[in-house]
GROMACS .gro file of C-alpha atoms in nm:
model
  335
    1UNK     CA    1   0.000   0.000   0.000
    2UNK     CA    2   0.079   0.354  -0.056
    3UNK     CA    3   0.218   0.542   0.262
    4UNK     CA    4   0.127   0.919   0.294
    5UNK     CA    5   0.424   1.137   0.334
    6UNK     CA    6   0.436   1.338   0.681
    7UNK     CA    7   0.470   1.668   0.463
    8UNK     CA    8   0.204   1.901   0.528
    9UNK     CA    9  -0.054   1.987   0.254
   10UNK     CA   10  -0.078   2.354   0.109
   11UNK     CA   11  -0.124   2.622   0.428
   12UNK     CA   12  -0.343   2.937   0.441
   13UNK     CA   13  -0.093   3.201   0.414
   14UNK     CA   14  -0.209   3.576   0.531
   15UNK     CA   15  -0.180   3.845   0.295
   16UNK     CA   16   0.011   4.146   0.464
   17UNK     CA   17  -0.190   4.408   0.532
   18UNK     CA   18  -0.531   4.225   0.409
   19UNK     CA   19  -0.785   4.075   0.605
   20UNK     CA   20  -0.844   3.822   0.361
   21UNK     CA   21  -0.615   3.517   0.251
   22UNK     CA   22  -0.471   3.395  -0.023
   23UNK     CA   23  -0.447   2.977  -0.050
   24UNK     CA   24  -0.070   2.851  -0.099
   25UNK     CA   25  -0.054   2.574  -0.418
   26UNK     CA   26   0.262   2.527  -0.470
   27UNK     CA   27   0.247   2.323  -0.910
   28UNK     CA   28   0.493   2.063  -0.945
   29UNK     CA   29   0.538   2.030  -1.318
   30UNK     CA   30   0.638   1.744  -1.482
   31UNK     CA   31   0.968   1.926  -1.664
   32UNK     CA   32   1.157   2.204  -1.712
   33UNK     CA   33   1.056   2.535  -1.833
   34UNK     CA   34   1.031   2.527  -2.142
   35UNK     CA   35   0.788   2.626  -2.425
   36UNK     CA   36   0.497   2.452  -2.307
   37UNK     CA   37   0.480   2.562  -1.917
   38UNK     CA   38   0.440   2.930  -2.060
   39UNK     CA   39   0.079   2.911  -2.005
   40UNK     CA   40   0.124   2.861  -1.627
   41UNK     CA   41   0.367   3.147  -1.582
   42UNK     CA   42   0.082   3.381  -1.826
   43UNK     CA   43  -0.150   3.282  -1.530
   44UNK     CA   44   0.058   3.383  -1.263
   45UNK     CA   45   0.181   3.701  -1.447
   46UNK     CA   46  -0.191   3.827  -1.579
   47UNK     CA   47  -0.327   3.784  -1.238
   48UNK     CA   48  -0.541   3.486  -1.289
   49UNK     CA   49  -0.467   3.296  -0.996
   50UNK     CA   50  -0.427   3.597  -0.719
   51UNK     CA   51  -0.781   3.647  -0.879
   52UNK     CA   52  -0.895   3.338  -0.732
   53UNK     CA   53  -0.710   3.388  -0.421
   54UNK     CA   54  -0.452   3.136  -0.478
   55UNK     CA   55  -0.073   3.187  -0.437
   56UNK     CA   56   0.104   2.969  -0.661
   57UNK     CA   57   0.496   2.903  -0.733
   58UNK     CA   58   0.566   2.674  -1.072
   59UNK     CA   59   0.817   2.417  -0.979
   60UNK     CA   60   1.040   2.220  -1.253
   61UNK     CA   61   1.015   1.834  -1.273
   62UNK     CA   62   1.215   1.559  -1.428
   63UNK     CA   63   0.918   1.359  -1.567
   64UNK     CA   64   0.599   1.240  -1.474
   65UNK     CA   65   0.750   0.963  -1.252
   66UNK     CA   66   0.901   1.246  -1.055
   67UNK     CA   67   0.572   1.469  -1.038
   68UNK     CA   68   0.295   1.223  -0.929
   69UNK     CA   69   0.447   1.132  -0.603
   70UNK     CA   70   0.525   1.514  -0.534
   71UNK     CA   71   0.145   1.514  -0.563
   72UNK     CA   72   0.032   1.209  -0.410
   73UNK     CA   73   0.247   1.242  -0.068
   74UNK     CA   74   0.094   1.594  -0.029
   75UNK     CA   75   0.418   1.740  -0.081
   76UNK     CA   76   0.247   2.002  -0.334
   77UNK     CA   77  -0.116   1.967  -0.376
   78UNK     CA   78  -0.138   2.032  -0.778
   79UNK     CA   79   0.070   1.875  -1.029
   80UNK     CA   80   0.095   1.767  -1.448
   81UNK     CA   81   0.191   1.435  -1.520
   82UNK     CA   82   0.139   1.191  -1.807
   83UNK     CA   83  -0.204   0.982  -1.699
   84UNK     CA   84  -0.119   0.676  -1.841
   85UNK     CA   85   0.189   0.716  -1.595
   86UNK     CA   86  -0.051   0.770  -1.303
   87UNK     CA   87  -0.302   0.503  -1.366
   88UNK     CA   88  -0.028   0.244  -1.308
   89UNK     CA   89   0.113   0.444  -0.983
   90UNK     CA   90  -0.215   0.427  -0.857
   91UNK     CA   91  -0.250   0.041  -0.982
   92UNK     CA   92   0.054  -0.026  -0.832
   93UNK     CA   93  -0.056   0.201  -0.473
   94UNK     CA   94  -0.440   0.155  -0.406
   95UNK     CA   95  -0.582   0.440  -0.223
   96UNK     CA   96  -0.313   0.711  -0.299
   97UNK     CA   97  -0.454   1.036  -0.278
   98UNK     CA   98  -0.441   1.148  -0.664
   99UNK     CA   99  -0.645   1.242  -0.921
  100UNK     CA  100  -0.611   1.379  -1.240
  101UNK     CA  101  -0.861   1.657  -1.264
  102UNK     CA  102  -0.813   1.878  -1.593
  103UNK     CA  103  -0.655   1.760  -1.931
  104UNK     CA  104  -0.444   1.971  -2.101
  105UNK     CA  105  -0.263   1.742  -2.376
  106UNK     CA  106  -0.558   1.589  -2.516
  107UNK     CA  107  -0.350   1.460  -2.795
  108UNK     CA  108  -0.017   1.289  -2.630
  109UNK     CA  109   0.282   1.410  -2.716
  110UNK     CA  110   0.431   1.110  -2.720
  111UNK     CA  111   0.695   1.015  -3.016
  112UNK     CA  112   0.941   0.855  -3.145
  113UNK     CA  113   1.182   1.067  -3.309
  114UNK     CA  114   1.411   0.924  -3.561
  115UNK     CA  115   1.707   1.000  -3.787
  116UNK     CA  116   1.637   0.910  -4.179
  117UNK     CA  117   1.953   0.943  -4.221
  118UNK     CA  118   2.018   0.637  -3.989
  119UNK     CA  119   1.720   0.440  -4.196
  120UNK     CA  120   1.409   0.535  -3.909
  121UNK     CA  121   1.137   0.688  -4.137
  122UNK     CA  122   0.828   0.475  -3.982
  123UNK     CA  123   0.752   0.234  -3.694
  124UNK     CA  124   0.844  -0.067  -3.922
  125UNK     CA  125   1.205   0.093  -3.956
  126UNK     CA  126   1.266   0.043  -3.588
  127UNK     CA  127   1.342  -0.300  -3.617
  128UNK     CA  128   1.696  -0.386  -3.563
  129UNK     CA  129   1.820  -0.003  -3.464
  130UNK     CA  130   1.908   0.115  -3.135
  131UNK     CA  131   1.615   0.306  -2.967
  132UNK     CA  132   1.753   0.572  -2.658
  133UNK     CA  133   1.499   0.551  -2.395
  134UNK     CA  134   1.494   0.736  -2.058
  135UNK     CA  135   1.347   0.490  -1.803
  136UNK     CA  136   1.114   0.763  -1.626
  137UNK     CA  137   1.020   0.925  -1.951
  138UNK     CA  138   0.638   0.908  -2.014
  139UNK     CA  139   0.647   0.831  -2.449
  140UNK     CA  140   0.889   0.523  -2.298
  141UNK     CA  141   0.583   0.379  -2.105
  142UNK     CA  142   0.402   0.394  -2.392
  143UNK     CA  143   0.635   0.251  -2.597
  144UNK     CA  144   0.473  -0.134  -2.582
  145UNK     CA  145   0.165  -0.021  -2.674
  146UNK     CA  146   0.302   0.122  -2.931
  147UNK     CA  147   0.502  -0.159  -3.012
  148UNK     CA  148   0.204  -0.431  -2.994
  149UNK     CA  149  -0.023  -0.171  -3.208
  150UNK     CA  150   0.245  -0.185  -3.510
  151UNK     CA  151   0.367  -0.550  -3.475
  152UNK     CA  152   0.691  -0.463  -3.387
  153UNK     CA  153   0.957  -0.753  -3.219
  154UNK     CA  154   1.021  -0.620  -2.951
  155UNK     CA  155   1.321  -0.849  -2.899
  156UNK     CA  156   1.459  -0.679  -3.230
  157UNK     CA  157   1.468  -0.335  -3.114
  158UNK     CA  158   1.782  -0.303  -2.892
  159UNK     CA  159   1.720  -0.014  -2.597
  160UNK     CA  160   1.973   0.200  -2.478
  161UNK     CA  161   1.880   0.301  -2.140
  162UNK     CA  162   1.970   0.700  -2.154
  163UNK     CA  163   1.937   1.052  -1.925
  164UNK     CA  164   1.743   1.292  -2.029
  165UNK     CA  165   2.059   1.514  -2.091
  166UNK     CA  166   2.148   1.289  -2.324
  167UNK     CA  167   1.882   1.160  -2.475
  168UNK     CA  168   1.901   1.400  -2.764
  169UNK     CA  169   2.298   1.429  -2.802
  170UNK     CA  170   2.334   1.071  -2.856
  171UNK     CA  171   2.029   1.106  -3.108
  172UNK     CA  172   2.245   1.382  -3.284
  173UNK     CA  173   2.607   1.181  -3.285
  174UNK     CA  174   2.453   0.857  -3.422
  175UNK     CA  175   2.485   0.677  -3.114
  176UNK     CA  176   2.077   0.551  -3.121
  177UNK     CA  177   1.891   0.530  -3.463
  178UNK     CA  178   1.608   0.689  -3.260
  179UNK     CA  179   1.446   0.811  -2.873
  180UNK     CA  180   1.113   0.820  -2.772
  181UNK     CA  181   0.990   1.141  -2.603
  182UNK     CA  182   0.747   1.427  -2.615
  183UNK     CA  183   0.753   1.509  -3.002
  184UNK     CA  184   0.806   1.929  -2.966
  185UNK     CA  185   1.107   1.812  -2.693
  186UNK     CA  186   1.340   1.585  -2.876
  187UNK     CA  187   1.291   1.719  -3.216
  188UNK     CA  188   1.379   2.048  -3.121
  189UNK     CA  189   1.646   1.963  -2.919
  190UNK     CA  190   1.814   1.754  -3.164
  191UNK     CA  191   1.773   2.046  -3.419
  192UNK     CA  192   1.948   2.249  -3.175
  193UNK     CA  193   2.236   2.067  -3.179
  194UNK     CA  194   2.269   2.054  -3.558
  195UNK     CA  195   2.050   1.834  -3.715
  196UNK     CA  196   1.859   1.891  -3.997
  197UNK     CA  197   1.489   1.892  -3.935
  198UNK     CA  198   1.433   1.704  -4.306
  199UNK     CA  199   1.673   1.393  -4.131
  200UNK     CA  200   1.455   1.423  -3.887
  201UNK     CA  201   1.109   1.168  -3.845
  202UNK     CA  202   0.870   1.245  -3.578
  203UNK     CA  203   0.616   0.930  -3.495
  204UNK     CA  204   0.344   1.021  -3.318
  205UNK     CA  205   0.218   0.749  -3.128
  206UNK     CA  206  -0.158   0.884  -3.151
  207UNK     CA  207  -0.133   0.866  -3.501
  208UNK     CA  208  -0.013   0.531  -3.501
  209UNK     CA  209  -0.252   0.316  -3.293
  210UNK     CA  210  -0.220   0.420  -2.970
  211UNK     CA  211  -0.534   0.595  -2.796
  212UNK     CA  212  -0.460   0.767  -2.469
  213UNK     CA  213  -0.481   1.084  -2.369
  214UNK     CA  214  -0.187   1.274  -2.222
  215UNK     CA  215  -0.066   1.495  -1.930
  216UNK     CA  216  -0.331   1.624  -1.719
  217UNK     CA  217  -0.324   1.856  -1.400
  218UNK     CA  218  -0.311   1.639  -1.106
  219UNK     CA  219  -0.432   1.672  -0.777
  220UNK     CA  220  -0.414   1.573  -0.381
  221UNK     CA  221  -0.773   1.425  -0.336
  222UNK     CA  222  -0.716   1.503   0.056
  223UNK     CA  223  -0.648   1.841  -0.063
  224UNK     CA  224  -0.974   1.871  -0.268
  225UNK     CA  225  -1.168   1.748  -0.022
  226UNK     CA  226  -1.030   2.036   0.206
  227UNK     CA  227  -1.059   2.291  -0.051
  228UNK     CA  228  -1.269   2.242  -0.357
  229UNK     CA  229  -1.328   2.608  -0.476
  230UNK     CA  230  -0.948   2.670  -0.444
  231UNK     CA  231  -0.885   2.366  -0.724
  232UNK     CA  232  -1.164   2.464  -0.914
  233UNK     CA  233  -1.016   2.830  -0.902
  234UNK     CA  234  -0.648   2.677  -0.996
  235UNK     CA  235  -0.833   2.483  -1.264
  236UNK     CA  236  -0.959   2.819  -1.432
  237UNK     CA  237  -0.721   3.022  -1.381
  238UNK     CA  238  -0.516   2.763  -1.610
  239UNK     CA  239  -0.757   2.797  -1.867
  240UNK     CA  240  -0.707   3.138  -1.860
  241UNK     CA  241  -0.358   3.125  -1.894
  242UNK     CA  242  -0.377   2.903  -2.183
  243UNK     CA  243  -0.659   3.120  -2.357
  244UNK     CA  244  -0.451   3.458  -2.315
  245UNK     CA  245  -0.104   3.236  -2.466
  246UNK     CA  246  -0.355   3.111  -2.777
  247UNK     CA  247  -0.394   3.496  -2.795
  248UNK     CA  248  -0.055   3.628  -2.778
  249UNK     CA  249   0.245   3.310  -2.808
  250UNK     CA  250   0.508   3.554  -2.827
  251UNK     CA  251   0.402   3.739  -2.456
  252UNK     CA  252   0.361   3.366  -2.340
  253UNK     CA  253   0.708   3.292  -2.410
  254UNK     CA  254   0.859   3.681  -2.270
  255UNK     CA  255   0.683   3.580  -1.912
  256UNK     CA  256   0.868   3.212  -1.964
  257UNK     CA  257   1.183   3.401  -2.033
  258UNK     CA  258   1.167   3.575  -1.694
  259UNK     CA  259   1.230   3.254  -1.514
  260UNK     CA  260   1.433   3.101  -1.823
  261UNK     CA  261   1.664   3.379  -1.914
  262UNK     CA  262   1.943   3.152  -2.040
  263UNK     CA  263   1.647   2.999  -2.280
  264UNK     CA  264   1.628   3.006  -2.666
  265UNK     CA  265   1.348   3.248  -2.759
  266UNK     CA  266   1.284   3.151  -3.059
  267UNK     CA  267   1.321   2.784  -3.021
  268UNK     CA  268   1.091   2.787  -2.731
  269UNK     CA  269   0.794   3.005  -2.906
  270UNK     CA  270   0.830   2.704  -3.193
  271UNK     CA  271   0.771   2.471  -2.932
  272UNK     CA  272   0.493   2.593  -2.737
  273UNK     CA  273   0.339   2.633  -3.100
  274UNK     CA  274   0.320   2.265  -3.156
  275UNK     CA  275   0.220   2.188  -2.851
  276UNK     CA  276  -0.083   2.412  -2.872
  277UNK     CA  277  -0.163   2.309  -3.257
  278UNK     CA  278  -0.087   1.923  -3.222
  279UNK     CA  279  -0.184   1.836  -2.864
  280UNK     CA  280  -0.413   2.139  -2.638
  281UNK     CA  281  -0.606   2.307  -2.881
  282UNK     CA  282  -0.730   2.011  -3.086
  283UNK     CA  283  -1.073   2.007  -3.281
  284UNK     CA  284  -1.234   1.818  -2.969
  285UNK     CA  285  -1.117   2.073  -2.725
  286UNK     CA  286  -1.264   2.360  -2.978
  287UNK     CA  287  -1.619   2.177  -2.954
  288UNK     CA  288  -1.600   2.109  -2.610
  289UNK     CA  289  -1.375   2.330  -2.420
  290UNK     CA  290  -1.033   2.255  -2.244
  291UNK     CA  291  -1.019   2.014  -1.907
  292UNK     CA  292  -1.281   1.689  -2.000
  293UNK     CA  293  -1.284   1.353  -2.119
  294UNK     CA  294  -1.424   1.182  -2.347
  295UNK     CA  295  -1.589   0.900  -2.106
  296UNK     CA  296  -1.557   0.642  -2.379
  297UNK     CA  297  -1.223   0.688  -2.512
  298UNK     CA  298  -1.102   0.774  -2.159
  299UNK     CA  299  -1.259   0.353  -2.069
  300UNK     CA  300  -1.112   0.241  -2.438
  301UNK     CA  301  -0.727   0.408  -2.327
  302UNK     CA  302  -0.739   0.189  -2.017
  303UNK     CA  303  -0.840  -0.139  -2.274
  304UNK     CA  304  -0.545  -0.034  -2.489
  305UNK     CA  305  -0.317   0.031  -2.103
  306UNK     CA  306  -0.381  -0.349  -2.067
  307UNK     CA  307  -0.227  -0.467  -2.371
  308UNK     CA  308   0.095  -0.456  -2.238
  309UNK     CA  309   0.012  -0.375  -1.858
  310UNK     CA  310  -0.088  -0.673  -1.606
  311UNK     CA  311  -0.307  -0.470  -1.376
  312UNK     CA  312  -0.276  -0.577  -0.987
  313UNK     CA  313  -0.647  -0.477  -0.920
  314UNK     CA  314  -0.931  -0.383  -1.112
  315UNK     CA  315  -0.916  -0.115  -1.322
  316UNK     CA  316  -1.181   0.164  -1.320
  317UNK     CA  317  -1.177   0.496  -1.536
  318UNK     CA  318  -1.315   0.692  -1.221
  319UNK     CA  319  -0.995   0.620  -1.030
  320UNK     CA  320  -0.787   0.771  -1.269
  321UNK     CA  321  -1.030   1.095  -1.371
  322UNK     CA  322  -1.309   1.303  -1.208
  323UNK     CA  323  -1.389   1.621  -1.341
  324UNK     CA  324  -1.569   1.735  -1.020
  325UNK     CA  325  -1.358   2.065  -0.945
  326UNK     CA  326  -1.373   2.163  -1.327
  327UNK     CA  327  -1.568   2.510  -1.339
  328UNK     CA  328  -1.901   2.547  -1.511
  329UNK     CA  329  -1.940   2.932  -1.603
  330UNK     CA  330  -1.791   2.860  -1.993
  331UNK     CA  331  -1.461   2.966  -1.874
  332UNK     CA  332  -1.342   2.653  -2.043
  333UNK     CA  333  -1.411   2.696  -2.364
  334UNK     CA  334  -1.100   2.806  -2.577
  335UNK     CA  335  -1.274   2.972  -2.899
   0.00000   0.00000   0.00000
C-alpha cells in the first residue's frame, strides 16, 4: 500500500496588510521550463490565480515519474503528469490520494523521433536499430503499446537506457537510430544541436494506434476534499492562462523568459506552437472546451493500457479521472 508522506498539505498564508487570505498551491510540473509551461507562468503574471485567491509558485520536474508522487504524498497539492503514468502508480498504490482533474494534452505528445539518415522513417524501420529511452520518460511507457499496435519484435529493437541530458545528443552523434519522447522536446532539441529537421522523423504514437490521452493537472484528493473552490479556481485560472497564450504566443514565451533567461526564444515560441496546434487546442477541445474527457475513449485508453500492462487490481476509469472541481461558467471553452 501507498504510505502518505508526513509533509504538510498547502497552508493558508495571510496576505500582509489584508484581512483576507490567499491559498498557498505550490504546481509541481512534470519538466523544465520550457515552451509549453508558458501558459502557467501567463497565469501567474496576468493575475489569474491571485484572482482566485490562490498563491502559486511553478516548480520544474524531471518527468511524470518524478511529479505524481510530489502530488500524491501531499508534498504540493497540484501537479501535471502523463495519466497513463498515473493510472499504473495508482495500480501499483491503491488508495493514494491522486487524481487527475483537468486535461491539457488531449493529444499525447508522445513520439518517437528518428534519424532518416540512420534508416528510421516509420515504426516498421525500428526493427533492428538502437532506440535511446529514458526509463522515467512518459512516451517510454508507452512505448509497448506502441510496439504491440504496429507488430513490432520487440526483442529486435535493442534499448539503450539514456538521461534525459542525453537523450538527444546521442540522437544527434549517431549513437541511437532513434528516442522516444514528447515530439516538440526531442525534435527540437536535436535540431538544436545541428541536425537537420528534413533527417529528422517524428512518430506520433496517436497517429499510429495508440489511444490515450496525455498529461493532465493532477491533484491531492485530501487536498480537494479540504478545498474544492481553491482547485476549481487553480483549474480556471489555467484555462485562462492558456486562452490569453492562444492569444498572444510571443508574450507567453517573454513571461517564460523571466524565469528562463538563459532559454532560446525563438526555439521555445516554436515549441509551445506545436504543442498548442498538435496536442491542447485540438478540434475536440474547440467543440467542447479545455479540461474533459471523453468518457468512452477515456474507458477504451485503459483497454489499450492493458495490452501490455498486467493490472494488480481492477481497473476503473473513475480512479484515474473526475472532473468534479472543473468550473461550469464557460470559462473553459478556448474559442
Amino acid at each position: 500500500m501507498f504510505h502518505r508522506s508526513l509533509a504538510p498539505l498547502a497552508a493558508t498564508l495571510l496576505m500582509t496588510g489584508a484581512a483576507a487570505a490567499q491559498t498557498s498551491m505550490p504546481f509541481a510540473l512534470d519538466w523544465r521550463f520550457e515552451g509549453p509551461a508558458a501558459p502557467y507562468f501567463v497565469a501567474v503574471d496576468q493575475g489569474h490565480f491571485e484572482a482566485e485567491g490562490l498563491e502559486v509558485e511553478v516548480t520544474a520536474g524531471e518527468g511524470s515519474l518524478d511529479a505524481i508522487p510530489k502530488v500524491a504524498t501531499g508534498a504540493f497539492p497540484v501537479g501535471f503528469a502523463d495519466i497513463n503514468s498515473l493510472v499504473r502508480f495508482l495500480d501499483q498504490n491503491p488508495g493514494a490520494p491522486v487524481i487527475a482533474a483537468m486535461m491539457v494534452y488531449d493529444k499525447p505528445a508522445f513520439a518517437v523521433i528518428g534519424r532518416k539518415s540512420l534508416g528510421v522513417s516509420e515504426p516498421a524501420d525500428l526493427m533492428d536499430k538502437v532506440l535511446g529511452a529514458p526509463p522515467p520518460d512518459g512516451a517510454w511507457a508507452q512505448f509497448p503499446i506502441f510496439a504491440a499496435e504496429n507488430d513490432l519484435d520487440m526483442d529486435r529493437i535493442t534499448i539503450e537506457p539514456v538521461g534525459f541530458p542525453t537523450r538527444e545528443p546521442m540522437l544527434a552523434e549517431g549513437k541511437v537510430a532513434a528516442v522516444t519522447g514528447f515530439s516538440f522536446t526531442s525534435y527540437l532539441n536535436t535540431m538544436r544541436l545541428g541536425v537537420d529537421g528534413d533527417d529528422l522523423s517524428v512518430i506520433l504514437m496517436a497517429d499510429h494506434g495508440v489511444d490515450l490521452y496525455g498529461n493532465a493537472v493532477i491533484v491531492n484528493t485530501d487536498f480537494a476534499a479540504e478545498n474544492p473552490e481553491a482547485v476549481t479556481g487553480f483549474l480556471r485560472a489555467v484555462a485562462a492562462g492558456w486562452k490569453d497564450t492562444a492569444a498572444d504566443p510571443e508574450a507567453a514565451i517573454a513571461a517564460l523568459g523571466s524565469r528562463n533567461p538563459g532559454m532560446d526564444a525563438d526555439l521555445e515560441l516554436q515549441r509551445l506552437t506545436l504543442a498548442m496546434e498538435q496536442n491542447v487546442m485540438t478540434e475536440w477541445v474547440t467543440e467542447n472546451g479545455m479540461g474533459n474527457v471523453d468518457p468512452d475513449r477515456l474507458a477504451n485508453a485503459v483497454e489499450q493500457i492493458k495490452l501490455t500492462y498486467e493490472f494488480q487490481n481492477e481497473p476503473d476509469p473513475a480512479l484515474y479521472f473526475s472532473d468534479a472541481w472543473l468550473p461550469d461558467d464557460g470559462s473553459l471553452t478556448m474559442d
